[in-house]
PDB file of C-alpha atoms and ligand atoms in Angstrom:
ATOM      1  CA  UNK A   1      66.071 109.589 105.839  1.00 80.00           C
ATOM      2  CA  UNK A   2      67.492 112.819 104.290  1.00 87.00           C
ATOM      3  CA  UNK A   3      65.314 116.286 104.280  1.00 92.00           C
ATOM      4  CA  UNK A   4      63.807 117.731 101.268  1.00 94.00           C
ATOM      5  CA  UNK A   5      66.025 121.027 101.909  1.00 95.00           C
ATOM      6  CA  UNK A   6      69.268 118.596 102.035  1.00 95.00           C
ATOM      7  CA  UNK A   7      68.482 116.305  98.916  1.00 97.00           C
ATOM      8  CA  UNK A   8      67.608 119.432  96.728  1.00 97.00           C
ATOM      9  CA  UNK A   9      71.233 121.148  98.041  1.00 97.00           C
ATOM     10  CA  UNK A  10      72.913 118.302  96.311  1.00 98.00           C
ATOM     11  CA  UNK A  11      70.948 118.376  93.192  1.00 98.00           C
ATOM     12  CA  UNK A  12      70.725 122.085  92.565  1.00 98.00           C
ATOM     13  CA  UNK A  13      74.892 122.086  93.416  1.00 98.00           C
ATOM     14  CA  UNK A  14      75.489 118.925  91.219  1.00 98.00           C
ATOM     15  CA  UNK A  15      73.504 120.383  88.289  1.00 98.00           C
ATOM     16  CA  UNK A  16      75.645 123.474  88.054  1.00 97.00           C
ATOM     17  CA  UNK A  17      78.883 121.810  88.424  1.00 97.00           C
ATOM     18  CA  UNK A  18      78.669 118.398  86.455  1.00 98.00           C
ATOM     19  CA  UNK A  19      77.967 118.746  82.592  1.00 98.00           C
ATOM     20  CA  UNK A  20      74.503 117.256  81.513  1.00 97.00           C
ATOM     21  CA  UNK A  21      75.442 113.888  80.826  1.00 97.00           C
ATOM     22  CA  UNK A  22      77.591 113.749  84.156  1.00 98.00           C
ATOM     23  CA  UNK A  23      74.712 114.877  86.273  1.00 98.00           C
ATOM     24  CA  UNK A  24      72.544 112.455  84.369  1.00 98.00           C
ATOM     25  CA  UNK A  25      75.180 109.468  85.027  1.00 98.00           C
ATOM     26  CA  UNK A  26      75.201 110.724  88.993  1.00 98.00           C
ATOM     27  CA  UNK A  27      71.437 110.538  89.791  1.00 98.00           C
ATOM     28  CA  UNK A  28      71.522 107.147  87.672  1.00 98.00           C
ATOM     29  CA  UNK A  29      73.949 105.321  89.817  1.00 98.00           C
ATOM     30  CA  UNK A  30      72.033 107.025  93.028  1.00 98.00           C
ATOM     31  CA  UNK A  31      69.123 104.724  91.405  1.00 98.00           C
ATOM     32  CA  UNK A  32      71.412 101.815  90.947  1.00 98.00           C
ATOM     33  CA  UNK A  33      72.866 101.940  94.561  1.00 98.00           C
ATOM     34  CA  UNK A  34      69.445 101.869  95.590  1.00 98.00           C
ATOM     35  CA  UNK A  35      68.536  98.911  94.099  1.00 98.00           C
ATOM     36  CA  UNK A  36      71.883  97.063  95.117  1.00 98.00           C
ATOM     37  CA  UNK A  37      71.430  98.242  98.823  1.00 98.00           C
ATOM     38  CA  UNK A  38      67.971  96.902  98.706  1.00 98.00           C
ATOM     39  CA  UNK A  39      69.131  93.563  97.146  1.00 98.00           C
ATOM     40  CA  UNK A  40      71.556  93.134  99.673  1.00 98.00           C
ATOM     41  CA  UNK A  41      70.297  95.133 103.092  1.00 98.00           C
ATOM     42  CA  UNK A  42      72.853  97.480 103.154  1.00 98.00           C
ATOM     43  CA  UNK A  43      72.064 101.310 104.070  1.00 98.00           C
ATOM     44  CA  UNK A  44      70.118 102.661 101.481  1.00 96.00           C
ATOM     45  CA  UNK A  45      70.065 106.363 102.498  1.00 97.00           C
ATOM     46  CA  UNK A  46      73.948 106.272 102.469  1.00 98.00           C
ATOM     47  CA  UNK A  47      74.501 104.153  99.219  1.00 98.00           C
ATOM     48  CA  UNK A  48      71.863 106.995  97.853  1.00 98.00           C
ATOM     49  CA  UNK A  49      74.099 109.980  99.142  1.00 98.00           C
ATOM     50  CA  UNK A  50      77.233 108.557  98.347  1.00 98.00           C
ATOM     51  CA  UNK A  51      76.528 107.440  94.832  1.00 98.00           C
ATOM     52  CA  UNK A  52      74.714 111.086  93.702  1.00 98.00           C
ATOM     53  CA  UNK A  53      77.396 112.839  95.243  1.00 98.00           C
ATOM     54  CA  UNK A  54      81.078 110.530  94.381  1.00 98.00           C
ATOM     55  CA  UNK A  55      81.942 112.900  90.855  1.00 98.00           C
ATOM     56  CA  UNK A  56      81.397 115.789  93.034  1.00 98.00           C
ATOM     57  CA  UNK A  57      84.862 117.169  92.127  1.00 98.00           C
ATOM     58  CA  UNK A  58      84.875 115.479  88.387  1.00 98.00           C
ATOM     59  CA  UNK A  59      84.677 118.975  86.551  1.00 97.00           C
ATOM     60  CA  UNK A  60      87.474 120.292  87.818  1.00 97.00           C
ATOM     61  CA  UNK A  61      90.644 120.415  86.042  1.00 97.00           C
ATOM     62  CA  UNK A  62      94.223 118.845  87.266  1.00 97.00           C
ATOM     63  CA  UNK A  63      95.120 122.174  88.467  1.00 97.00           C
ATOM     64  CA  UNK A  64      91.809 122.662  90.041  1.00 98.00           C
ATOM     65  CA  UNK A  65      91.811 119.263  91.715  1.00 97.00           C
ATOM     66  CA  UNK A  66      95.598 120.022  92.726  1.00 98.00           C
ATOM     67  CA  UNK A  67      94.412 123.457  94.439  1.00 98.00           C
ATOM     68  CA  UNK A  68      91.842 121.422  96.625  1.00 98.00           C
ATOM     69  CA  UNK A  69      94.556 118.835  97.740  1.00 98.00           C
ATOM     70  CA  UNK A  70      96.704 121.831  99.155  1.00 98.00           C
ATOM     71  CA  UNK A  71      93.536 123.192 100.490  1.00 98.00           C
ATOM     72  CA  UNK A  72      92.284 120.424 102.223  1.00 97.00           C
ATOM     73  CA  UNK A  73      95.835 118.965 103.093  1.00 97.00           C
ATOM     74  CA  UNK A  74      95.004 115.629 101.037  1.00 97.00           C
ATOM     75  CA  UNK A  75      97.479 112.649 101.431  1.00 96.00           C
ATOM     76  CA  UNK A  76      98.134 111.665  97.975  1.00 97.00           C
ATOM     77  CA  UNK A  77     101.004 109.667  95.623  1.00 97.00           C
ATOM     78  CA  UNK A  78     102.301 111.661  93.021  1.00 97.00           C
ATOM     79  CA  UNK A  79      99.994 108.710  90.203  1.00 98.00           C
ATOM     80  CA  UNK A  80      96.851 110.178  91.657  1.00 97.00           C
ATOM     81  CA  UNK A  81      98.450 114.247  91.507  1.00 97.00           C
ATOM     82  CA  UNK A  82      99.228 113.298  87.312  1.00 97.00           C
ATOM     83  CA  UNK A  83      96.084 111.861  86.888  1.00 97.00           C
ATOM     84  CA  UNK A  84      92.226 113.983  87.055  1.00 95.00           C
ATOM     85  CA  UNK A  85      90.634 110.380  86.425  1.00 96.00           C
ATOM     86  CA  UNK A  86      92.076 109.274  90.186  1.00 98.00           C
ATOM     87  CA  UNK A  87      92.381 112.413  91.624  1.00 98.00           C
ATOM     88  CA  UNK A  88      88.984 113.577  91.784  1.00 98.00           C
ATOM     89  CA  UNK A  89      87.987 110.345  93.933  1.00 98.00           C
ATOM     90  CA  UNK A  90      90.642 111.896  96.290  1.00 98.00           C
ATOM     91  CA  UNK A  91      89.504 115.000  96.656  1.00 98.00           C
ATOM     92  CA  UNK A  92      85.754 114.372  96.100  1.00 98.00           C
ATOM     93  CA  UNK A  93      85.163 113.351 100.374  1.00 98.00           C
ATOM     94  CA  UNK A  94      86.833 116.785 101.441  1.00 98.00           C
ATOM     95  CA  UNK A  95      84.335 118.899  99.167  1.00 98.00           C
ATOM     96  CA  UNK A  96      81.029 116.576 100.462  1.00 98.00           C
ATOM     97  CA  UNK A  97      82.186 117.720 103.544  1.00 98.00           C
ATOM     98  CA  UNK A  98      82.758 120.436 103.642  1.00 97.00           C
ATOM     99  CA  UNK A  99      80.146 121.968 101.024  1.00 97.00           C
ATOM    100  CA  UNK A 100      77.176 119.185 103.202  1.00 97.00           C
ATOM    101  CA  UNK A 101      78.873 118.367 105.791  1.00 96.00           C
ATOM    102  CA  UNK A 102      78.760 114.822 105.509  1.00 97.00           C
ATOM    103  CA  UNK A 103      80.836 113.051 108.216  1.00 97.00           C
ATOM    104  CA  UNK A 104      79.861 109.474 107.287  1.00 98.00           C
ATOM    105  CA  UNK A 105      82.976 107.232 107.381  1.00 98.00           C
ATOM    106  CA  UNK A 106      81.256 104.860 105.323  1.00 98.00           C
ATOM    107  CA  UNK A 107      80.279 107.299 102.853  1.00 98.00           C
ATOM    108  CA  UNK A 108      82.777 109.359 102.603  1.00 98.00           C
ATOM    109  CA  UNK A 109      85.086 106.143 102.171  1.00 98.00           C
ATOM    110  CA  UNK A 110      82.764 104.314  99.196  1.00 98.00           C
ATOM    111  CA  UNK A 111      83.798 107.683  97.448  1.00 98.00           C
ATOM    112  CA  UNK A 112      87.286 108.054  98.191  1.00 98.00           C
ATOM    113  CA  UNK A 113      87.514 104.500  96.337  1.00 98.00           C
ATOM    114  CA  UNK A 114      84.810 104.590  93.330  1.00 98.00           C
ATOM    115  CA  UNK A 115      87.432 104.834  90.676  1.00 98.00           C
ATOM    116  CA  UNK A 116      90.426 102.254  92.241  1.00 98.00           C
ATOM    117  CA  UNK A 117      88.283 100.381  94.724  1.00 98.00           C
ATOM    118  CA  UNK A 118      90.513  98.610  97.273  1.00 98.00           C
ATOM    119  CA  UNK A 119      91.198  94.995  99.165  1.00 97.00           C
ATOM    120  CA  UNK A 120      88.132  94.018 101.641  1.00 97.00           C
ATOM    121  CA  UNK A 121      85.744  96.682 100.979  1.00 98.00           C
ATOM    122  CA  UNK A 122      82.573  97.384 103.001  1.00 98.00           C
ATOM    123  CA  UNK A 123      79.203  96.487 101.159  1.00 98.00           C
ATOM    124  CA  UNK A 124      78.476 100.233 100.449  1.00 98.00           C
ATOM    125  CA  UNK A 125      81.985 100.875  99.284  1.00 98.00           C
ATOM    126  CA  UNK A 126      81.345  97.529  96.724  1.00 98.00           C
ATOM    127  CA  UNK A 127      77.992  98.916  95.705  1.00 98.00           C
ATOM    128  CA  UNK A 128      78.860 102.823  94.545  1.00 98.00           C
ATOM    129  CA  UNK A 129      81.999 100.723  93.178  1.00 98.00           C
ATOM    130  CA  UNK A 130      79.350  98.604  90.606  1.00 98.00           C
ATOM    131  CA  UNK A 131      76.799 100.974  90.248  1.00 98.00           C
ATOM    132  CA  UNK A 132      79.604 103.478  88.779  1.00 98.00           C
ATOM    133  CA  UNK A 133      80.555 100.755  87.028  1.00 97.00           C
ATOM    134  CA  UNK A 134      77.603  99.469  85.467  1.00 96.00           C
ATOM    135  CA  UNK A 135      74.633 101.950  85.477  1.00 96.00           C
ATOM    136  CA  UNK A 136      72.354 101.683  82.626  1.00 93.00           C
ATOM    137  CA  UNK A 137      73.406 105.001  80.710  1.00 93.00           C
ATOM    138  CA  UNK A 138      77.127 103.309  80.896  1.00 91.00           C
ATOM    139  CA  UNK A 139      78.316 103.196  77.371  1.00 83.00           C
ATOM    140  CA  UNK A 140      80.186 100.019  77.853  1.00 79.00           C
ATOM    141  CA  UNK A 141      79.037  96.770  75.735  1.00 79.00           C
ATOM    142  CA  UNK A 142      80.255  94.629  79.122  1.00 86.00           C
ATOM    143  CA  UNK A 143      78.276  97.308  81.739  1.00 90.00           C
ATOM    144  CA  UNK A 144      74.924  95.445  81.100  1.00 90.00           C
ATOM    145  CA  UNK A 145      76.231  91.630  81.848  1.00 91.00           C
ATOM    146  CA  UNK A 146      78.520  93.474  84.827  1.00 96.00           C
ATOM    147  CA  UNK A 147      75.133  94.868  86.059  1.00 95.00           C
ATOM    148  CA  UNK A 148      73.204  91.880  85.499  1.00 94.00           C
ATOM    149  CA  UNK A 149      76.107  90.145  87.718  1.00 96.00           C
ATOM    150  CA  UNK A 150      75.909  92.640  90.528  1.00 97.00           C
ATOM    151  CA  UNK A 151      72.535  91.625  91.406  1.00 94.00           C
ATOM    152  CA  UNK A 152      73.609  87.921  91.412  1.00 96.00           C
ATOM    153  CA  UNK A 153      76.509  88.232  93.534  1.00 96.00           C
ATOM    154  CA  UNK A 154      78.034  91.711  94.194  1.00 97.00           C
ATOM    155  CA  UNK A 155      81.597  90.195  94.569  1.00 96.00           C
ATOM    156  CA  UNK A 156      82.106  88.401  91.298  1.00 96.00           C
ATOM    157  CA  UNK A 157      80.664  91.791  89.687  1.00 97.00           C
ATOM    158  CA  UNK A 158      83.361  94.116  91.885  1.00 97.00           C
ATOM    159  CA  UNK A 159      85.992  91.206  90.211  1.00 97.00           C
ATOM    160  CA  UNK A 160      84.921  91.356  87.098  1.00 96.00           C
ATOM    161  CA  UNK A 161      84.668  95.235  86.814  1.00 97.00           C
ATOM    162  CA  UNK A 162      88.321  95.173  88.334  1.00 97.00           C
ATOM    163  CA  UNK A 163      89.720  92.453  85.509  1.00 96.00           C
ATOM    164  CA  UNK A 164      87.475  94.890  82.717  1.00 95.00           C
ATOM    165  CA  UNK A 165      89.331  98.229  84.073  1.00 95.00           C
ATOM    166  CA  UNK A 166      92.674  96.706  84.203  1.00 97.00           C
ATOM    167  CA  UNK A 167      92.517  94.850  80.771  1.00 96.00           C
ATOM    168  CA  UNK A 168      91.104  98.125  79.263  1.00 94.00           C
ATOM    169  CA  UNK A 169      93.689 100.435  80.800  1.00 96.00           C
ATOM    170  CA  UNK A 170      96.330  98.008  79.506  1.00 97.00           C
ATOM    171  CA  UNK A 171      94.780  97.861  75.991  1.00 96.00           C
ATOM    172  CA  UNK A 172      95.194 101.696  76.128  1.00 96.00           C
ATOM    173  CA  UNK A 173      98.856 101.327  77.692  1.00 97.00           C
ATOM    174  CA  UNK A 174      97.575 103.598  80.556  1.00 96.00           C
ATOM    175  CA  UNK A 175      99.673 102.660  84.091  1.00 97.00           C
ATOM    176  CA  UNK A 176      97.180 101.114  86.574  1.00 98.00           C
ATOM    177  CA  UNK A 177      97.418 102.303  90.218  1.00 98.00           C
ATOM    178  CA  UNK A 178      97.913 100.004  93.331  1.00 98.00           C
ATOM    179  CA  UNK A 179      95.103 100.098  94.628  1.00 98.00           C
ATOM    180  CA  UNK A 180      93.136  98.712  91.922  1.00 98.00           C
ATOM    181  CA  UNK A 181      96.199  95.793  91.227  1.00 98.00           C
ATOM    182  CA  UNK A 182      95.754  95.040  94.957  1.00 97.00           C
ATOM    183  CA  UNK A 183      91.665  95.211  94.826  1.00 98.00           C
ATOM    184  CA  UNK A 184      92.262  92.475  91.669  1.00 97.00           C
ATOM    185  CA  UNK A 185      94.267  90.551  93.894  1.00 96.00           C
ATOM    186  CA  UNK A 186      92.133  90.653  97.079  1.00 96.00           C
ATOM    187  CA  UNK A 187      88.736  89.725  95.021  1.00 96.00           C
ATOM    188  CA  UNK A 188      89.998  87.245  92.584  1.00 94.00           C
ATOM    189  CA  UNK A 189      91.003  84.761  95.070  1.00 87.00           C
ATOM    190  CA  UNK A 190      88.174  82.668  95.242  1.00 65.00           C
ATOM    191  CA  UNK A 191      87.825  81.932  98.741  1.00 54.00           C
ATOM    192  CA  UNK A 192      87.217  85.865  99.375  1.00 57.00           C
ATOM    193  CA  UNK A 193      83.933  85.423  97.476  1.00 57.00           C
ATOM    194  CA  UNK A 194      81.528  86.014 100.075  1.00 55.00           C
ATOM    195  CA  UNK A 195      78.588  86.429  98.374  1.00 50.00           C
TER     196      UNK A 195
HETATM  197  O1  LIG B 201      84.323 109.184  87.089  1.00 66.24           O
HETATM  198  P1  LIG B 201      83.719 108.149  86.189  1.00 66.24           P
HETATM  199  O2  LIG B 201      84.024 108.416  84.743  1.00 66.24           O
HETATM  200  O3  LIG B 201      82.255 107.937  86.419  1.00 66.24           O
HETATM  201  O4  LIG B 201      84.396 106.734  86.493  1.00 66.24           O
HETATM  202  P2  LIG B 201      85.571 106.324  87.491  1.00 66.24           P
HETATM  203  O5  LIG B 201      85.737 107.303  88.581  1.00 66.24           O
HETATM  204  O6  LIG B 201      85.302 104.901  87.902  1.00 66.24           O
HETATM  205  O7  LIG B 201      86.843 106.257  86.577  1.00 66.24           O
HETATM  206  C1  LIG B 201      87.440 107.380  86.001  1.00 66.24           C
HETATM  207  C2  LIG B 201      88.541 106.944  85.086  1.00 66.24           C
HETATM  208  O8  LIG B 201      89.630 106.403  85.839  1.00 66.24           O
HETATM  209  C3  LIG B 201      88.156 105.876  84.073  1.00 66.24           C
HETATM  210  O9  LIG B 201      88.537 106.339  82.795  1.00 66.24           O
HETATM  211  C4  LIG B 201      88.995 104.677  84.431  1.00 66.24           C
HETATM  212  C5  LIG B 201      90.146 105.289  85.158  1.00 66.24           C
HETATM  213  N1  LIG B 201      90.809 104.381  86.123  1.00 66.24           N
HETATM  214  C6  LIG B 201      90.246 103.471  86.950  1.00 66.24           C
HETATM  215  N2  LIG B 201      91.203 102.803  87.628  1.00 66.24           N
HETATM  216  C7  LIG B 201      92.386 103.323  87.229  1.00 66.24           C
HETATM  217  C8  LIG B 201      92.136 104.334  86.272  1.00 66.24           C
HETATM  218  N3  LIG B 201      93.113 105.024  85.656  1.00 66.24           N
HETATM  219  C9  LIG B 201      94.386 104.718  85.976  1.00 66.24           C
HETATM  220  N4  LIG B 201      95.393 105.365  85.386  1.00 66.24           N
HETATM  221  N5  LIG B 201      94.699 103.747  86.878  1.00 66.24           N
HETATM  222  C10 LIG B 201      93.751 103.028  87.541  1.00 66.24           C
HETATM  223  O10 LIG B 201      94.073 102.168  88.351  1.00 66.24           O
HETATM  224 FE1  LIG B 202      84.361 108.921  89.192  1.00 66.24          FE
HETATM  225 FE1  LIG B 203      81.068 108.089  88.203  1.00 66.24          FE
END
């Protein structure tokens, strides 16, 4: 359970940082997560945290993002330092940190991989994956059948985001980084369906 005091930090820091409709999206995939994590037992408090706070970092500019990966000495690829669409996923874990010090492995993983996701992930780092994905003020005419998936079986919805993204990011000739080609490969084998 997280205070009052702690829950209202977030909130009152996310509302001056995010644009309207970016704050908005945030506390609506913190409601999705919920929902998944209750579907399928996983930790609700930290599929909460982690999906209100993973677009911490997603008004900053390139050069903004690129000041907190010198800051924070971030391990990154030179894709993720072109790109403010993967790099704030990178730098998002340092800032909910060190701004709430939130030392949660599994959180502060499920963050680092909301945009790319990644072979094998843990439950809570599948559900902020979907409910970023698919939360109902998601523009996307697929988001609604992906979110009607997710509560069906969370895999084939992380597999089906993952074939959307790429086939999207093609369409648009945008170059698609390895770790959501090798989260494609991992979940679209059938036999790593779990659920
Ligand atoms: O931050 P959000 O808009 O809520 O969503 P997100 O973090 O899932 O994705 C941000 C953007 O990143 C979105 O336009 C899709 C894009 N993206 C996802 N995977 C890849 C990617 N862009 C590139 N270049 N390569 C990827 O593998
Ligand atoms: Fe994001
Ligand atoms: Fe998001």
């Amino acid at each position: 359970m997280i205070s009052a005091e702690k829950y209202i930090s977030f909130i009152e820091y996310l509302s001056s940082h995010l644009s309207k409709n970016r704050f908005y999206h945030s506390v609506s995939v913190e409601k999705e997560c919920r929902l998944l994590a209750h579907r399928y037992g996983a930790d609700d408090c930290a599929c909460c945290i982690a999906g209100l706070l993973h677009d911490v970092t997603r008004g900053l500019s390139l050069d903004e993002q690129l000041t907190l990966v010198n800051r924070y000495d971030i391990i990154t690829d030179d894709f993720q330092r072109s790109s403010a669409n993967l790099l704030h996923a990178v730098t998002a874990p340092a800032v909910v940190q060190e701004l709430f010090s939130i030392n949660d492995a599994d959180i502060l993983d499920a963050i680092r991989y909301h945009t790319t996701g990644k072979p094998d992930m843990s439950l809570i780092c599948k559900i902020i994956f979907i409910a970023d994905f698919c939360e109902p003020t998601r523009q996307y005419s697929f988001s609604h059948e992906v979110r009607k998936l997710a509560h069906e079986s969370i895999d084939k919805a992380v597999t089906t985001a993952l074939d959307l993204t790429i086939t999207h990011l093609h369409e648009k000739n945008v170059p698609i980084h390895e770790d959501t080609l090798n989260a494609f490969a991992f979940y679209s084998k059938e036999k790593n369906l779990k659920i």
